[in-house]
Short mmCIF file of C-alpha atoms in Angstrom, two decimals:
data_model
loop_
_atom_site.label_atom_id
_atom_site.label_comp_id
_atom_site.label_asym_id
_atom_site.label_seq_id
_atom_site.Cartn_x
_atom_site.Cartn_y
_atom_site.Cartn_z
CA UNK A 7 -5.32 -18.23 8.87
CA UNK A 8 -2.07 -18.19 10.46
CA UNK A 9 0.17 -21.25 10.50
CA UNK A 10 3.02 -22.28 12.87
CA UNK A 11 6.07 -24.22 11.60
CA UNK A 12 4.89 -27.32 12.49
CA UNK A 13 1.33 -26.76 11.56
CA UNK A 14 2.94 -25.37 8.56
CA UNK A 15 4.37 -28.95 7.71
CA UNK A 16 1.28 -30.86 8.52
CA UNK A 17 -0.83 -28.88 6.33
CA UNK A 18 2.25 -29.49 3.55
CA UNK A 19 2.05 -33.21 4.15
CA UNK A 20 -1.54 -33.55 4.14
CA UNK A 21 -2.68 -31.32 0.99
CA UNK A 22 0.38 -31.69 -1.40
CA UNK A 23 2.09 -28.13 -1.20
CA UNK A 24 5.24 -29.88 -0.06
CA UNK A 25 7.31 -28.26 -2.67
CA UNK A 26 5.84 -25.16 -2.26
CA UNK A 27 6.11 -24.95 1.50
CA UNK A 28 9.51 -26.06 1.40
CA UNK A 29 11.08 -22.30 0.94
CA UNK A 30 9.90 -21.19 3.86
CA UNK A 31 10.51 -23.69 6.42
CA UNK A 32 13.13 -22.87 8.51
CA UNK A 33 15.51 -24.58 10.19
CA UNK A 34 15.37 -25.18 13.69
CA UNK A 35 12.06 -25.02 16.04
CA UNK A 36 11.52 -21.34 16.03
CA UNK A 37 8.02 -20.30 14.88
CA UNK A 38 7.37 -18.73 11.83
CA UNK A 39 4.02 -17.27 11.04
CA UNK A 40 2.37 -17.81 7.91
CA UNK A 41 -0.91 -16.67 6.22
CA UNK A 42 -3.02 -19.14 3.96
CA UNK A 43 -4.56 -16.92 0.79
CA UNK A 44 -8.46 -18.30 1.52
CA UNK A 45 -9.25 -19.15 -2.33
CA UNK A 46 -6.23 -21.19 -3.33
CA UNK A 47 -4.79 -22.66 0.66
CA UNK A 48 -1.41 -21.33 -0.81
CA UNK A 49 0.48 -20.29 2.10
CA UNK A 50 2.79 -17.11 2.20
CA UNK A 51 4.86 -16.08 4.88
CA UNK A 52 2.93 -13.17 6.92
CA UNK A 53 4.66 -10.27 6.64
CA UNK A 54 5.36 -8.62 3.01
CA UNK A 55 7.43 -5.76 1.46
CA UNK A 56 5.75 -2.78 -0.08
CA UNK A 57 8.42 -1.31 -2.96
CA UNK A 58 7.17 2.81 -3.12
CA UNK A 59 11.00 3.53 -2.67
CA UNK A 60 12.83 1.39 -4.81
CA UNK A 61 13.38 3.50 -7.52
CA UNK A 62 16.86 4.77 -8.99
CA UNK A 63 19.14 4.26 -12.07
CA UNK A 64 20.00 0.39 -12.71
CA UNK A 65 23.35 1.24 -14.02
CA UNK A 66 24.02 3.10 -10.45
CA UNK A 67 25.72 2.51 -7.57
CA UNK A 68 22.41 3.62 -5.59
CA UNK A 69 20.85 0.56 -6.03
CA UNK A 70 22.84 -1.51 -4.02
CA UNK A 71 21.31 -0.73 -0.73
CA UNK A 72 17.37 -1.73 -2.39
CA UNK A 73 19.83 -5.07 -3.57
CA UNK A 74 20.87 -5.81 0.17
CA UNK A 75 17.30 -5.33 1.20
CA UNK A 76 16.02 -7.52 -1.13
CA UNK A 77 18.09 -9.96 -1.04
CA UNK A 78 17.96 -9.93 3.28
CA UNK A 79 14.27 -9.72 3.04
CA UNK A 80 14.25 -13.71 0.99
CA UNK A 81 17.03 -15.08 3.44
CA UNK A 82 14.82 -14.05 6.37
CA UNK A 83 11.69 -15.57 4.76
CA UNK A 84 10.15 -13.13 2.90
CA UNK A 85 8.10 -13.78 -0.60
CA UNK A 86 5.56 -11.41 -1.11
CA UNK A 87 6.68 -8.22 -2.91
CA UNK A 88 3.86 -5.19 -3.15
CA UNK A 89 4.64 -2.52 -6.35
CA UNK A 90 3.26 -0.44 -9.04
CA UNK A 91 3.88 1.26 -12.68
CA UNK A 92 2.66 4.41 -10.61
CA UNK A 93 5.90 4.05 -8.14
CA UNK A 94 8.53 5.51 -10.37
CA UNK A 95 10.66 2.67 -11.94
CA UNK A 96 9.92 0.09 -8.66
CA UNK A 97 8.66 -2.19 -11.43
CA UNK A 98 11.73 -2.07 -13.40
CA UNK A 99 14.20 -1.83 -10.38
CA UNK A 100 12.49 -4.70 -8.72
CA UNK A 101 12.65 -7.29 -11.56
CA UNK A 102 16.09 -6.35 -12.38
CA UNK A 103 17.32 -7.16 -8.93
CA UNK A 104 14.85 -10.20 -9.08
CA UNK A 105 16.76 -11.60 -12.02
CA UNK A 106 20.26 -10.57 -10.85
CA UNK A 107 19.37 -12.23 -7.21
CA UNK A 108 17.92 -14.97 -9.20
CA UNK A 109 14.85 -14.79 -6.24
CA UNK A 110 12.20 -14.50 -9.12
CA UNK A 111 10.82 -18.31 -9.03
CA UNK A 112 10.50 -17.69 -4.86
CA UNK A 113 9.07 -14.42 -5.50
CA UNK A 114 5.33 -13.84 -5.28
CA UNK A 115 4.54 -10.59 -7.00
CA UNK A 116 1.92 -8.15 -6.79
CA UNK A 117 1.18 -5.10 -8.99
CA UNK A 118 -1.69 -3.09 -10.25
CA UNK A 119 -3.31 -1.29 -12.74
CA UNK A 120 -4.82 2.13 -13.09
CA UNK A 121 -6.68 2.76 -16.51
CA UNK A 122 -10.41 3.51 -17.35
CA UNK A 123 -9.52 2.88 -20.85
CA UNK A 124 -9.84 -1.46 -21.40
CA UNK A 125 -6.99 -0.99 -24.31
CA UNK A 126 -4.83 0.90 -21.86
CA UNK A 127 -5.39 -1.36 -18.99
CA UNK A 128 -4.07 -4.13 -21.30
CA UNK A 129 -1.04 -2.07 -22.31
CA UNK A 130 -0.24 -0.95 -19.02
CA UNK A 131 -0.41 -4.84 -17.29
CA UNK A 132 1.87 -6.18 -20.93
CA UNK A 133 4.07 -3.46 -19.69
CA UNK A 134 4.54 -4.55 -16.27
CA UNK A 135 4.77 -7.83 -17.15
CA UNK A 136 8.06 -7.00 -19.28
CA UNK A 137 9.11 -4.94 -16.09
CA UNK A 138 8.58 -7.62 -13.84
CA UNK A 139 10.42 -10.75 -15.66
CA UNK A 140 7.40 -12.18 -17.83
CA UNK A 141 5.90 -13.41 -13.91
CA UNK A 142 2.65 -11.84 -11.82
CA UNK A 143 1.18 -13.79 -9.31
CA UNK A 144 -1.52 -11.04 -8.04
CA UNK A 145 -2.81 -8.08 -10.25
CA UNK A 146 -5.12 -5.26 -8.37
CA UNK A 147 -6.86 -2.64 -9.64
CA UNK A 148 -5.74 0.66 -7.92
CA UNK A 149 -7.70 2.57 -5.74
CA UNK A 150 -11.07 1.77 -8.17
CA UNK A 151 -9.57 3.05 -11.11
CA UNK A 152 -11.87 1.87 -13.84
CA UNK A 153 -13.03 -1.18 -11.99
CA UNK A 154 -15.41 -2.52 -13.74
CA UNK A 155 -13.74 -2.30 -16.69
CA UNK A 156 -10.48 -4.06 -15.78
CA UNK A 157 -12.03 -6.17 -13.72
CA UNK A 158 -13.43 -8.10 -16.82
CA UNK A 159 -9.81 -8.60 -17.89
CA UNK A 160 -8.57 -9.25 -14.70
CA UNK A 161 -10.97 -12.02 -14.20
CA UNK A 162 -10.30 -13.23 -17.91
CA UNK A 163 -6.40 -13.27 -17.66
CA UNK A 164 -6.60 -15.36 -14.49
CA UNK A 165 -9.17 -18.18 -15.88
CA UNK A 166 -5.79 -18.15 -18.74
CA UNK A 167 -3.51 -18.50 -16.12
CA UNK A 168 -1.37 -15.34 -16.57
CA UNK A 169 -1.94 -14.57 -13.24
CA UNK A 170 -3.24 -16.53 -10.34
CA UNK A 171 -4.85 -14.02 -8.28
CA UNK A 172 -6.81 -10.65 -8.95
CA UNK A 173 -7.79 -8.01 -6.41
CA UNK A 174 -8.50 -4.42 -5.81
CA UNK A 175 -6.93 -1.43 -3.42
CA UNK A 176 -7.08 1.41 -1.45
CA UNK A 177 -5.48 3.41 0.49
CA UNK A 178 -8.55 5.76 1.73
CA UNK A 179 -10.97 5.53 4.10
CA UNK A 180 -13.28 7.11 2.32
CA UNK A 181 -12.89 4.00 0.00
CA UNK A 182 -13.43 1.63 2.76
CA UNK A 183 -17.48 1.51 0.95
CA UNK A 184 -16.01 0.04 -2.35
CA UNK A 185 -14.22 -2.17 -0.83
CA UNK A 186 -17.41 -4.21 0.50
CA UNK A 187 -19.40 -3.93 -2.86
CA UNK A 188 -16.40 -5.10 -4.77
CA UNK A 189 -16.05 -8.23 -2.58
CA UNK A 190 -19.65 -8.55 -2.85
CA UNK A 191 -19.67 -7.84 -6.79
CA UNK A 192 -16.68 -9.80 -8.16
CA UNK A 193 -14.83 -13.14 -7.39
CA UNK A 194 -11.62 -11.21 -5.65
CA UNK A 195 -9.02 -13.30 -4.19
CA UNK A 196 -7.09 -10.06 -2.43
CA UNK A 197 -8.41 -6.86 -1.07
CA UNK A 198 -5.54 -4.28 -0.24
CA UNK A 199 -6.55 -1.77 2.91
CA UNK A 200 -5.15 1.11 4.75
CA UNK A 201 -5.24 -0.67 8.64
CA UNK A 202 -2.82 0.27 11.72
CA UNK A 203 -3.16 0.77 15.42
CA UNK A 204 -2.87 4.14 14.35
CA UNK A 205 -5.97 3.80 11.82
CA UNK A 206 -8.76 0.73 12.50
CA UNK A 207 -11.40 1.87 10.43
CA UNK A 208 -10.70 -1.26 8.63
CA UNK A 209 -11.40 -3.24 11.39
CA UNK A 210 -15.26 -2.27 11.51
CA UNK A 211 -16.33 -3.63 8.22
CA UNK A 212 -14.30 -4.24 6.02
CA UNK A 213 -12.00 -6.75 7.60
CA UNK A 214 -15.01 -9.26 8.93
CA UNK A 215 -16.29 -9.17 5.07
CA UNK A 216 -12.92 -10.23 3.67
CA UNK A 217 -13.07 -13.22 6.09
CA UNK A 218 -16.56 -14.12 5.73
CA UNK A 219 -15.98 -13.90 1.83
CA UNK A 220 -12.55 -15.74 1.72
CA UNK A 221 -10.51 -12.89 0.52
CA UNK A 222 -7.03 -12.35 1.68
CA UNK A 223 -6.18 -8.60 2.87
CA UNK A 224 -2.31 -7.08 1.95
CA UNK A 225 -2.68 -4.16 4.43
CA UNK A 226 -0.43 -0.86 3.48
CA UNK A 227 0.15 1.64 6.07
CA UNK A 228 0.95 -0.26 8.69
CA UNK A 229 2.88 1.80 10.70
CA UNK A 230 -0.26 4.68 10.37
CA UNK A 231 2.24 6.61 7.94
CA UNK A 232 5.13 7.05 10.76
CA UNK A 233 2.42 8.10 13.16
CA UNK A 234 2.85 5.14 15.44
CA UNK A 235 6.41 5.36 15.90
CA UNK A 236 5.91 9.45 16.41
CA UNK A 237 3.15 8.43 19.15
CA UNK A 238 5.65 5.90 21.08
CA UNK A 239 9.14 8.19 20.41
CA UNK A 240 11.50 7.70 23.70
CA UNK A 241 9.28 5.42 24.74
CA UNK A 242 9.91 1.66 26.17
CA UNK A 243 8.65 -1.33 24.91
CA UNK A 244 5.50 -2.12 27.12
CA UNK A 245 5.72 -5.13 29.78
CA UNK A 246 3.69 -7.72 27.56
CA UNK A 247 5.95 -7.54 24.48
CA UNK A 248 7.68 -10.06 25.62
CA UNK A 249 4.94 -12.29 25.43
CA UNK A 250 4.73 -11.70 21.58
CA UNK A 251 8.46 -12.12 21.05
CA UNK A 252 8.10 -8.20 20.27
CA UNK A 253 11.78 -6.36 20.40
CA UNK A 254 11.12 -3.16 18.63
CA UNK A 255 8.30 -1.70 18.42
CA UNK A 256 7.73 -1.81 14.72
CA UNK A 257 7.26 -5.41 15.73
CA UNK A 258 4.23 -4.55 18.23
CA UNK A 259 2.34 -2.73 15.53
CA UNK A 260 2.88 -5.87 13.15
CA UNK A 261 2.20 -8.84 14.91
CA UNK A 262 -0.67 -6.74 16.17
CA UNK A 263 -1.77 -6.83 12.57
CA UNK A 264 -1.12 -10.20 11.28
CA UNK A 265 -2.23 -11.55 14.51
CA UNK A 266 -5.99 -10.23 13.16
CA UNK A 267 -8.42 -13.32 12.54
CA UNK A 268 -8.65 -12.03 8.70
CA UNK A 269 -6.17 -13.18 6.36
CA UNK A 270 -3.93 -10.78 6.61
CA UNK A 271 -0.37 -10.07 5.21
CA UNK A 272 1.19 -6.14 5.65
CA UNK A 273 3.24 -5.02 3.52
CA UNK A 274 5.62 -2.24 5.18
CA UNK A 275 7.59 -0.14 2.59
CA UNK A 276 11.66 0.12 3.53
CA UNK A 277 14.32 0.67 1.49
CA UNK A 278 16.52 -0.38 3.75
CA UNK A 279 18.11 -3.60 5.18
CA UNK A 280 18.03 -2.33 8.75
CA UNK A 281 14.12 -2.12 8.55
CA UNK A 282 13.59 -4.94 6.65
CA UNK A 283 15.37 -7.25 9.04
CA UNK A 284 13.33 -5.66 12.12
CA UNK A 285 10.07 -6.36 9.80
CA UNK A 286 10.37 -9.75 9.34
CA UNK A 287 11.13 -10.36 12.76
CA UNK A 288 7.42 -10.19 13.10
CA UNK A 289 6.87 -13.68 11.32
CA UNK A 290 9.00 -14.73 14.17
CA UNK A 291 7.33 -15.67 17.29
CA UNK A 292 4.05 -15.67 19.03
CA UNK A 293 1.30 -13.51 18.23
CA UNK A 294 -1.06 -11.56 20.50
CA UNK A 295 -4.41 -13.68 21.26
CA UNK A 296 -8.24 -11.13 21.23
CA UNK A 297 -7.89 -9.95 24.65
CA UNK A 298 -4.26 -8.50 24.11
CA UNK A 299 -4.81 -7.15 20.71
CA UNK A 300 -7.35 -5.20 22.58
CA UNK A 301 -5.18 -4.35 25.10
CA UNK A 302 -2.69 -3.07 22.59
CA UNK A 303 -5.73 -0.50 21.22
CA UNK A 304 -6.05 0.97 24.63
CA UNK A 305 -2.55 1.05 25.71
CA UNK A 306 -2.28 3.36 22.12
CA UNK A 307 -5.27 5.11 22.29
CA UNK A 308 -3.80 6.63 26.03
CA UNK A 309 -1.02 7.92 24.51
CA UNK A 310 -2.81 9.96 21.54
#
């Protein structure tokens, strides 16, 4: 479900998430798109920030550019922060700059685990816990790793409130099959799904089944690994961005995605503050209705 500003503040006022809201209205009447996580109504601004590159030495001057991104990403309305113990030190990097920022009570953060072992799932989610400032608001198990087994956990840990949400991911088509019989096997409140103009496998199955089962989708590869921006290289924006508020094209291919019926949020990795204001742009806006989201497949489809 996506939610205007103004819807935004009616659904506040009517079902007590004032306070919660509150972050992410803006000021002034420009609309801001917003994505309601089916199994809890909490609402989350639409467009997230996937963390693959933020890795480095905390003690270095290299950081600072991941501290300006971070930091631009939560001034322009950003919560929703996508990482991993398998991405380097993101985990560590990330909740440093959290704390120094002091963005970690606005942050909503996701992570994962990958262990068939159930001891070493638990050891690897204490350990991004520590990583991470003590705080996880959505833990997924990574591309099916032992999924049945840390799914127990996962669903145990969340009835004790260490974290609110549990989910699973993949990046693979080829996993697009587990994806349906985990959402029909276990009480998920997040899928997270490989989905671009550039790849809409997605789209077929997968997608309708997270909506008809009330699961929110974080989609990663958004921009079809750089394909999409290879595909439309020297090219101008086409006549009915405009009509989506659309300035870049990195815009197109997002609103294109959050604008699916689904709940969707994607979560583009950048590293750098350049990108990451051009991103959130994309919460900014209108969105393209059915017939122009299909207009947007053929217009990409002719240039392949």
């Amino acid at each position: 479900m996506k939610l205007t500003r103004r819807n935004l503040i009616r659904f506040a006022a009517g079902s007590g998430v004032a306070a919660m809201a509150a972050p992410w209205a803006l000021a002034g009447e420009e609309t801001v798109q917003m994505t309601t996580i089916p199994s809890s109504g909490e609402l989350l601004p639409a467009v997230g920030i996937g963390t693959v590159g933020f890795r480095g030495d905390p003690a270095a001057a290299e950081l600072a550019p991941l501290r300006e991104t971070l930091a631009i990403f939560f001034q322009l309305g950003g919560r929703l922060i996508d990482t991993s113990p398998n991405y380097g030190n993101s985990e560590t990097v990330v909740g440093l700059l959290l704390e120094e920022l002091e963005l970690l009570d606005r942050a909503f953060i996701a992570t994962k685990v990958d262990r068939e072992d159930r001891q070493a799932g638990i050891e690897r989610m204490e350990g991004s816990f520590q990583r991470l400032g003590g705080r996880i608001d959505l833990m997924q198990v990574h591309n099916f790793i032992g999924t049945r087994t840390q799914m127990e956990t996962l669903a145990a840990w969340r009835g004790e409130g260490r974290f609110r949400y549990i989910g699973v991911t993949t990046h693979r088509d080829s996993q697009h099959r587990d994806l349906e019989q985990a959402m029909q096997n276990y009480a998920l409140d997040f899928i997270q799904v490989n989905y671009s103009l550039a790849d809409r496998a997605a789209a077929k199955t997968v997608l309708p089944m997270a909506q008809d089962h009330g699961v929110a989708v974080l989609v990663n590869r958004p921009f079809g690994r750089g394909r999409l921006f290879d595909t439309v290289r020297g090219r101008e924006l086409p006549p009915w961005a405009p009509d989506i508020d659309a300035a870049s094209w990195g815009q197109v291919f997002l609103k294109y995605l959050i604008a699916h019926p689904a709940a969707t949020i994607p979560i583009p990795g950048t590293t750098t503050p350049r990108h990451v204001r051009d991103n959130l742009a994309a919460i900014r806006g209108r969105l393209p209705d059915a017939g122009l989201r299909r207009e947007m497949e053929t217009y990409m489809d002719r240039l392949h």
